[in-house]
């Protein structure tokens, strides 16, 4: 059972020199490890259009990373700034709606050097088009898993626009550096559209407009879902077994048109990244809930392990159920949250393959890879280490076809 999985069985030694500290100058210049039914070959990512299964549909996550880190001067005069890292809207609002707020909004945040935040508010001044504006952050309210911070600002900016003006790109914490100008474009996919993530769906960072054009020429279709990646994606598993680990909760949006596109090729889907895969698998469980007459469409951590699945219920029926639900309720998209944990023992229902980077030891992302590839995940990672693949967010890629 997934609850009894010990994270110590899904770890490996990752030397520091294997971690990519910066992106390659060319997006598609990375290596591509291809795992196909147990066999491993080394390829170049820029050839991926000719390597993918014929007539497959690639499913991308087109979320856009926002400049979620805001640095304020330390009121005690110290060199260390007060860093506010936005996580999710307060009060249960959707990311989409909260990003449109103007002049005032509340978010749940992480606050670095909070002990030095001894004033009623902090002010950050920024300029654009020769005009000066001020962002005010009120003293944080302590919560069980972070802080609630109220922001106020002048100017006719949405919160998303404000972040781009006053914040910085939230590079993964293990990189331990302030982003430079190159990171602002490179830590973003070329197809990013829906603002709301605080971490990039990094499997997509290798794709270029040229490769997307090659996919079309090779009759490979593309569809786009949205999963707004939260900081919890970097959360290490500290519990001895998974039953004591709380999976992070993330917002997903899938349009009616995308659902129809998925249904047209439901037996030949390839997920680009773990976030796309979690979204696609979440759709299966939403479709099953609808079949059972359950209108609570958010997916909790253990739903996939506790819900009884009829033998004849498949991915196609799940998509059909969701489309029927949207049409009945006159909705254009399904919007909900997922806490789905994909771990060894879980049966993948949506895809025949996954494009993904190489993930941290002791992470739920590594558990997902192990659920897809079985014990061969060890062979895959050992091959990557031995053959000088670059690891983590700015690292090389893999195509897993189990």
Short mmCIF file of C-alpha atoms in Angstrom, two decimals:
data_model
loop_
_atom_site.label_atom_id
_atom_site.label_comp_id
_atom_site.label_asym_id
_atom_site.label_seq_id
_atom_site.Cartn_x
_atom_site.Cartn_y
_atom_site.Cartn_z
CA UNK A 1 0.00 0.00 0.00
CA UNK A 2 1.15 3.52 -0.84
CA UNK A 3 0.59 4.65 2.76
CA UNK A 4 3.28 2.26 3.97
CA UNK A 5 5.93 3.26 1.42
CA UNK A 6 9.21 4.21 3.07
CA UNK A 7 10.86 7.19 1.43
CA UNK A 8 14.27 5.72 2.30
CA UNK A 9 13.59 3.09 -0.36
CA UNK A 10 13.24 5.81 -3.01
CA UNK A 11 16.37 7.85 -2.69
CA UNK A 12 19.82 7.98 -4.25
CA UNK A 13 23.08 9.87 -3.83
CA UNK A 14 23.07 13.07 -5.89
CA UNK A 15 26.53 14.70 -6.02
CA UNK A 16 26.46 18.49 -6.08
CA UNK A 17 28.37 18.61 -9.36
CA UNK A 18 25.51 16.76 -11.10
CA UNK A 19 23.02 19.54 -10.30
CA UNK A 20 22.56 22.06 -13.11
CA UNK A 21 23.19 25.46 -11.54
CA UNK A 22 22.22 27.45 -14.63
CA UNK A 23 20.38 26.80 -17.90
CA UNK A 24 22.16 25.92 -21.12
CA UNK A 25 22.41 28.79 -23.58
CA UNK A 26 20.14 26.88 -25.99
CA UNK A 27 16.92 25.35 -24.64
CA UNK A 28 16.96 22.27 -26.85
CA UNK A 29 20.67 21.53 -26.40
CA UNK A 30 20.06 19.20 -23.47
CA UNK A 31 20.51 15.46 -23.52
CA UNK A 32 17.51 13.15 -23.69
CA UNK A 33 17.51 9.77 -21.99
CA UNK A 34 14.99 7.51 -23.73
CA UNK A 35 13.64 4.61 -21.68
CA UNK A 36 11.54 2.34 -23.90
CA UNK A 37 10.21 -0.94 -22.48
CA UNK A 38 13.27 -1.49 -20.34
CA UNK A 39 15.90 -0.34 -22.85
CA UNK A 40 17.85 2.90 -22.41
CA UNK A 41 19.37 4.98 -25.20
CA UNK A 42 21.02 8.41 -25.19
CA UNK A 43 19.62 11.02 -27.57
CA UNK A 44 19.56 14.79 -28.03
CA UNK A 45 16.43 16.68 -27.04
CA UNK A 46 16.34 18.67 -30.26
CA UNK A 47 15.51 15.39 -32.07
CA UNK A 48 12.51 14.58 -29.89
CA UNK A 49 9.91 15.15 -32.63
CA UNK A 50 11.28 12.13 -34.48
CA UNK A 51 11.58 9.97 -31.35
CA UNK A 52 8.06 10.27 -29.94
CA UNK A 53 5.47 7.55 -30.68
CA UNK A 54 3.66 8.10 -33.99
CA UNK A 55 0.49 10.20 -33.92
CA UNK A 56 0.66 10.77 -30.17
CA UNK A 57 -0.72 13.83 -28.39
CA UNK A 58 1.64 15.79 -26.15
CA UNK A 59 -0.05 17.37 -23.13
CA UNK A 60 1.66 20.53 -21.84
CA UNK A 61 1.08 22.56 -18.68
CA UNK A 62 0.91 26.17 -19.87
CA UNK A 63 0.98 27.77 -16.45
CA UNK A 64 3.19 30.85 -16.19
CA UNK A 65 5.65 31.48 -13.37
CA UNK A 66 5.03 34.75 -11.55
CA UNK A 67 7.72 36.81 -9.83
CA UNK A 68 6.63 35.40 -6.49
CA UNK A 69 9.58 36.60 -4.36
CA UNK A 70 9.39 40.19 -3.10
CA UNK A 71 12.40 41.62 -1.27
CA UNK A 72 11.90 44.47 1.20
CA UNK A 73 14.63 46.44 2.99
CA UNK A 74 15.21 45.15 6.50
CA UNK A 75 13.75 47.68 8.99
CA UNK A 76 16.55 46.87 11.44
CA UNK A 77 19.15 47.99 8.92
CA UNK A 78 20.59 44.52 8.40
CA UNK A 79 21.96 43.35 5.05
CA UNK A 80 19.46 40.47 4.95
CA UNK A 81 16.19 41.64 3.34
CA UNK A 82 12.71 40.63 4.45
CA UNK A 83 11.64 38.18 1.77
CA UNK A 84 7.95 37.54 1.16
CA UNK A 85 7.25 34.52 -1.03
CA UNK A 86 3.62 34.29 -2.15
CA UNK A 87 2.11 30.80 -2.10
CA UNK A 88 -1.65 30.91 -2.63
CA UNK A 89 -4.55 33.35 -2.28
CA UNK A 90 -6.11 33.74 1.15
CA UNK A 91 -9.77 32.95 1.75
CA UNK A 92 -9.98 30.09 -0.75
CA UNK A 93 -9.94 32.31 -3.84
CA UNK A 94 -8.71 30.86 -7.11
CA UNK A 95 -5.25 31.90 -8.31
CA UNK A 96 -6.83 33.15 -11.52
CA UNK A 97 -9.16 35.61 -9.77
CA UNK A 98 -6.68 36.70 -7.09
CA UNK A 99 -4.10 37.62 -9.74
CA UNK A 100 -6.61 40.13 -11.15
CA UNK A 101 -7.04 42.04 -7.86
CA UNK A 102 -6.12 45.71 -7.96
CA UNK A 103 -4.75 47.91 -5.15
CA UNK A 104 -5.32 45.37 -2.37
CA UNK A 105 -5.12 41.59 -1.87
CA UNK A 106 -4.32 38.97 0.79
CA UNK A 107 -2.10 35.95 0.20
CA UNK A 108 -0.68 33.09 2.22
CA UNK A 109 3.10 33.49 2.11
CA UNK A 110 6.44 32.39 3.45
CA UNK A 111 8.29 35.24 5.17
CA UNK A 112 12.07 35.14 5.44
CA UNK A 113 13.69 36.97 8.39
CA UNK A 114 10.24 37.54 9.85
CA UNK A 115 11.75 38.28 13.27
CA UNK A 116 13.03 41.56 11.88
CA UNK A 117 9.57 42.56 10.64
CA UNK A 118 8.89 44.78 13.68
CA UNK A 119 6.92 47.57 11.99
CA UNK A 120 3.25 47.77 11.04
CA UNK A 121 4.16 47.52 7.37
CA UNK A 122 7.05 47.53 4.91
CA UNK A 123 7.22 49.63 1.76
CA UNK A 124 8.90 48.82 -1.56
CA UNK A 125 9.26 51.59 -4.13
CA UNK A 126 9.54 50.87 -7.84
CA UNK A 127 9.41 52.93 -11.04
CA UNK A 128 8.04 52.41 -14.53
CA UNK A 129 7.70 54.91 -17.38
CA UNK A 130 9.21 57.66 -15.21
CA UNK A 131 6.47 57.23 -12.60
CA UNK A 132 7.09 55.99 -9.05
CA UNK A 133 4.81 53.58 -7.20
CA UNK A 134 4.73 52.05 -3.72
CA UNK A 135 3.89 48.52 -2.60
CA UNK A 136 2.99 48.13 1.07
CA UNK A 137 3.10 44.77 2.91
CA UNK A 138 1.33 44.73 6.27
CA UNK A 139 2.74 42.84 9.22
CA UNK A 140 2.19 39.09 8.66
CA UNK A 141 -0.45 37.13 10.54
CA UNK A 142 0.97 33.76 11.66
CA UNK A 143 -0.83 30.68 10.38
CA UNK A 144 -0.13 26.98 10.92
CA UNK A 145 1.63 26.61 7.56
CA UNK A 146 2.82 30.13 6.76
CA UNK A 147 1.69 33.73 7.11
CA UNK A 148 -1.21 35.75 5.80
CA UNK A 149 0.03 39.01 4.32
CA UNK A 150 -2.11 41.89 3.09
CA UNK A 151 -0.63 43.86 0.19
CA UNK A 152 -1.63 47.38 -0.89
CA UNK A 153 -0.34 49.40 -3.83
CA UNK A 154 -1.10 52.47 -5.87
CA UNK A 155 -1.43 52.50 -9.64
CA UNK A 156 -3.79 50.69 -11.99
CA UNK A 157 -1.98 47.35 -11.86
CA UNK A 158 -3.37 43.89 -11.34
CA UNK A 159 -1.54 41.84 -8.72
CA UNK A 160 0.03 39.78 -11.51
CA UNK A 161 1.36 42.93 -13.17
CA UNK A 162 2.57 44.25 -9.82
CA UNK A 163 4.59 41.09 -9.18
CA UNK A 164 6.33 41.45 -12.54
CA UNK A 165 7.28 45.01 -11.60
CA UNK A 166 8.25 44.56 -7.95
CA UNK A 167 9.08 40.87 -7.54
CA UNK A 168 11.74 38.45 -8.77
CA UNK A 169 11.56 34.99 -10.35
CA UNK A 170 11.40 32.27 -7.66
CA UNK A 171 14.29 30.01 -8.59
CA UNK A 172 14.38 26.64 -6.81
CA UNK A 173 15.79 27.07 -3.28
CA UNK A 174 18.63 24.60 -3.85
CA UNK A 175 20.20 26.96 -6.41
CA UNK A 176 20.91 29.40 -3.54
CA UNK A 177 21.25 32.49 -5.74
CA UNK A 178 19.38 35.59 -6.80
CA UNK A 179 18.03 35.24 -10.36
CA UNK A 180 19.71 37.18 -13.13
CA UNK A 181 18.11 38.68 -16.24
CA UNK A 182 18.57 35.41 -18.15
CA UNK A 183 16.54 33.48 -15.57
CA UNK A 184 13.48 35.68 -16.14
CA UNK A 185 13.02 34.18 -19.62
CA UNK A 186 14.74 30.79 -19.21
CA UNK A 187 12.79 29.77 -16.09
CA UNK A 188 9.64 30.03 -18.19
CA UNK A 189 8.34 27.79 -20.96
CA UNK A 190 7.95 29.35 -24.43
CA UNK A 191 4.23 28.47 -24.33
CA UNK A 192 3.53 29.81 -20.81
CA UNK A 193 0.19 31.63 -20.69
CA UNK A 194 -1.83 31.32 -17.45
CA UNK A 195 -0.15 33.28 -14.64
CA UNK A 196 -0.07 31.63 -11.24
CA UNK A 197 2.88 29.27 -10.61
CA UNK A 198 5.68 29.82 -8.13
CA UNK A 199 7.81 27.11 -9.78
CA UNK A 200 8.24 26.21 -13.43
CA UNK A 201 6.90 23.01 -15.01
CA UNK A 202 10.52 22.27 -15.85
CA UNK A 203 10.04 19.42 -18.33
CA UNK A 204 8.73 22.04 -20.74
CA UNK A 205 11.78 24.29 -20.49
CA UNK A 206 13.53 22.30 -23.25
CA UNK A 207 10.89 23.02 -25.90
CA UNK A 208 11.42 25.77 -28.48
CA UNK A 209 9.07 27.25 -31.07
CA UNK A 210 11.07 25.36 -33.70
CA UNK A 211 10.47 22.02 -31.97
CA UNK A 212 6.77 22.81 -31.63
CA UNK A 213 6.68 23.42 -35.39
CA UNK A 214 8.44 20.07 -35.97
CA UNK A 215 5.80 18.32 -33.87
CA UNK A 216 3.10 19.62 -36.20
CA UNK A 217 5.04 18.46 -39.27
CA UNK A 218 5.31 15.00 -37.70
CA UNK A 219 1.54 14.89 -37.08
CA UNK A 220 1.99 15.04 -33.30
CA UNK A 221 -0.88 16.94 -31.70
CA UNK A 222 -0.58 19.15 -28.65
CA UNK A 223 -3.04 20.01 -25.88
CA UNK A 224 -2.67 22.34 -22.91
CA UNK A 225 -3.85 21.96 -19.33
CA UNK A 226 -3.15 24.23 -16.36
CA UNK A 227 -1.74 23.21 -13.02
CA UNK A 228 -0.46 26.16 -11.00
CA UNK A 229 2.69 24.77 -9.39
CA UNK A 230 3.05 25.56 -5.69
CA UNK A 231 6.16 25.75 -3.55
CA UNK A 232 5.15 22.40 -2.11
CA UNK A 233 6.65 20.76 -5.19
CA UNK A 234 10.05 21.25 -3.47
CA UNK A 235 8.79 19.93 -0.13
CA UNK A 236 10.99 17.00 0.95
CA UNK A 237 9.36 13.93 2.43
CA UNK A 238 10.50 13.93 6.06
CA UNK A 239 8.06 11.33 7.37
CA UNK A 240 9.26 7.74 7.61
CA UNK A 241 6.24 6.51 5.65
CA UNK A 242 3.95 8.30 3.20
CA UNK A 243 0.89 8.02 5.48
CA UNK A 244 2.43 10.78 7.62
CA UNK A 245 3.29 13.07 4.68
CA UNK A 246 0.84 15.78 3.62
CA UNK A 247 0.83 16.18 -0.15
CA UNK A 248 0.68 19.75 -1.44
CA UNK A 249 -2.60 21.02 -2.92
CA UNK A 250 -2.56 22.68 -6.37
CA UNK A 251 -5.13 24.34 -8.62
CA UNK A 252 -5.93 22.83 -12.03
CA UNK A 253 -7.93 24.18 -14.97
CA UNK A 254 -8.85 22.12 -18.04
CA UNK A 255 -11.02 23.58 -20.79
CA UNK A 256 -13.86 21.81 -22.58
CA UNK A 257 -11.94 22.03 -25.88
CA UNK A 258 -8.89 20.40 -24.28
CA UNK A 259 -11.05 17.59 -22.89
CA UNK A 260 -12.40 16.95 -26.40
CA UNK A 261 -8.85 16.89 -27.77
CA UNK A 262 -7.78 14.40 -25.12
CA UNK A 263 -10.80 12.23 -25.85
CA UNK A 264 -9.98 12.15 -29.57
CA UNK A 265 -6.65 10.43 -28.83
CA UNK A 266 -7.20 9.04 -25.34
CA UNK A 267 -5.09 5.92 -25.90
CA UNK A 268 -1.99 7.74 -27.18
CA UNK A 269 -1.22 10.59 -24.75
CA UNK A 270 2.23 11.66 -23.56
CA UNK A 271 2.50 13.99 -20.56
CA UNK A 272 5.08 16.76 -20.65
CA UNK A 273 6.10 16.91 -17.00
CA UNK A 274 4.87 15.54 -13.71
CA UNK A 275 2.39 18.41 -13.34
CA UNK A 276 0.69 17.52 -16.62
CA UNK A 277 0.57 13.88 -15.56
CA UNK A 278 -0.94 14.71 -12.16
CA UNK A 279 -3.56 16.85 -13.93
CA UNK A 280 -4.44 14.10 -16.42
CA UNK A 281 -4.69 11.49 -13.66
CA UNK A 282 -6.79 13.85 -11.57
CA UNK A 283 -9.29 13.98 -14.45
CA UNK A 284 -9.71 10.21 -14.19
CA UNK A 285 -10.72 10.44 -10.53
CA UNK A 286 -13.02 13.40 -11.16
CA UNK A 287 -14.75 11.38 -13.89
CA UNK A 288 -15.10 8.45 -11.49
CA UNK A 289 -16.55 10.66 -8.76
CA UNK A 290 -19.12 11.97 -11.21
CA UNK A 291 -20.02 8.38 -12.15
CA UNK A 292 -20.65 7.72 -8.47
CA UNK A 293 -22.82 10.83 -8.13
CA UNK A 294 -20.23 12.69 -6.06
CA UNK A 295 -20.23 16.42 -6.80
CA UNK A 296 -17.13 17.14 -4.65
CA UNK A 297 -14.65 17.32 -7.50
CA UNK A 298 -11.44 18.21 -5.69
CA UNK A 299 -9.11 15.22 -5.37
CA UNK A 300 -7.55 14.46 -2.00
CA UNK A 301 -4.24 12.73 -1.35
CA UNK A 302 -5.65 9.23 -0.84
CA UNK A 303 -8.76 9.31 -3.06
CA UNK A 304 -7.06 7.24 -5.74
CA UNK A 305 -6.32 4.50 -3.22
CA UNK A 306 -9.67 4.55 -1.40
CA UNK A 307 -12.18 4.89 -4.26
CA UNK A 308 -13.40 1.60 -5.71
CA UNK A 309 -12.96 1.56 -9.49
CA UNK A 310 -15.31 -0.61 -11.58
CA UNK A 311 -13.46 -3.03 -13.84
CA UNK A 312 -14.97 -1.54 -17.01
CA UNK A 313 -14.35 2.12 -16.10
CA UNK A 314 -11.58 3.62 -18.23
CA UNK A 315 -10.00 6.97 -19.07
CA UNK A 316 -12.30 7.58 -22.03
CA UNK A 317 -15.41 7.22 -19.85
CA UNK A 318 -13.91 9.56 -17.26
CA UNK A 319 -13.40 12.29 -19.88
CA UNK A 320 -16.90 11.74 -21.26
CA UNK A 321 -18.36 12.15 -17.76
CA UNK A 322 -16.55 15.46 -17.24
CA UNK A 323 -17.65 16.78 -20.62
CA UNK A 324 -21.25 15.84 -19.83
CA UNK A 325 -20.94 17.62 -16.46
CA UNK A 326 -19.60 20.79 -18.12
CA UNK A 327 -22.29 20.81 -20.79
CA UNK A 328 -25.07 20.17 -18.25
CA UNK A 329 -23.83 23.02 -16.06
CA UNK A 330 -23.00 25.31 -19.00
CA UNK A 331 -19.33 25.56 -18.00
CA UNK A 332 -16.35 26.13 -20.29
CA UNK A 333 -13.78 24.40 -18.09
CA UNK A 334 -13.25 22.25 -15.02
CA UNK A 335 -11.57 24.20 -12.22
CA UNK A 336 -10.64 22.45 -9.00
CA UNK A 337 -7.76 21.46 -6.75
CA UNK A 338 -5.72 18.28 -6.61
CA UNK A 339 -3.68 16.75 -3.84
CA UNK A 340 -3.19 13.52 -5.76
CA UNK A 341 -0.19 11.44 -4.71
CA UNK A 342 1.19 9.13 -7.40
CA UNK A 343 3.44 6.54 -5.81
CA UNK A 344 4.54 2.95 -6.50
CA UNK A 345 1.48 0.73 -6.62
CA UNK A 346 -0.56 3.41 -8.36
CA UNK A 347 -1.88 2.44 -11.80
CA UNK A 348 -1.33 5.11 -14.46
CA UNK A 349 -4.52 5.41 -16.53
CA UNK A 350 -4.04 8.46 -18.73
CA UNK A 351 -0.76 8.24 -20.63
CA UNK A 352 1.62 5.84 -22.35
CA UNK A 353 4.66 7.96 -21.55
CA UNK A 354 6.17 10.93 -19.74
CA UNK A 355 8.75 13.59 -20.59
CA UNK A 356 10.44 14.71 -17.40
CA UNK A 357 13.67 15.99 -15.86
CA UNK A 358 15.64 14.15 -13.15
CA UNK A 359 14.25 14.77 -9.68
CA UNK A 360 15.55 15.22 -6.17
CA UNK A 361 16.09 12.26 -3.82
CA UNK A 362 13.40 11.82 -1.15
CA UNK A 363 10.76 13.61 -3.24
CA UNK A 364 7.20 12.82 -4.28
CA UNK A 365 8.31 13.49 -7.87
CA UNK A 366 10.71 10.57 -7.66
CA UNK A 367 7.87 8.42 -6.29
CA UNK A 368 5.83 9.36 -9.37
CA UNK A 369 8.64 8.24 -11.70
CA UNK A 370 8.89 4.97 -9.76
CA UNK A 371 5.13 4.46 -10.14
CA UNK A 372 5.52 4.78 -13.91
CA UNK A 373 8.77 2.88 -14.46
CA UNK A 374 8.68 0.42 -11.56
CA UNK A 375 12.03 -0.67 -10.11
CA UNK A 376 13.70 0.39 -13.35
CA UNK A 377 13.73 3.95 -11.95
CA UNK A 378 17.01 2.92 -10.27
CA UNK A 379 18.48 1.80 -13.58
CA UNK A 380 17.35 5.04 -15.25
CA UNK A 381 18.87 7.27 -12.59
CA UNK A 382 22.08 5.28 -12.35
CA UNK A 383 22.50 5.53 -16.12
CA UNK A 384 21.94 9.29 -15.95
CA UNK A 385 24.50 9.70 -13.16
CA UNK A 386 27.08 7.52 -14.89
CA UNK A 387 26.64 9.29 -18.24
CA UNK A 388 26.93 12.84 -16.91
CA UNK A 389 23.35 13.96 -17.29
CA UNK A 390 22.52 17.28 -15.62
CA UNK A 391 19.94 16.98 -12.82
CA UNK A 392 16.96 18.97 -11.48
CA UNK A 393 15.13 22.03 -12.83
CA UNK A 394 17.74 23.33 -15.28
CA UNK A 395 19.00 19.85 -16.07
CA UNK A 396 18.60 17.35 -18.91
CA UNK A 397 15.46 15.49 -19.93
CA UNK A 398 14.10 11.98 -20.24
CA UNK A 399 11.36 10.30 -22.24
CA UNK A 400 9.90 7.38 -20.30
CA UNK A 401 7.89 4.85 -22.33
CA UNK A 402 7.28 1.88 -20.03
#
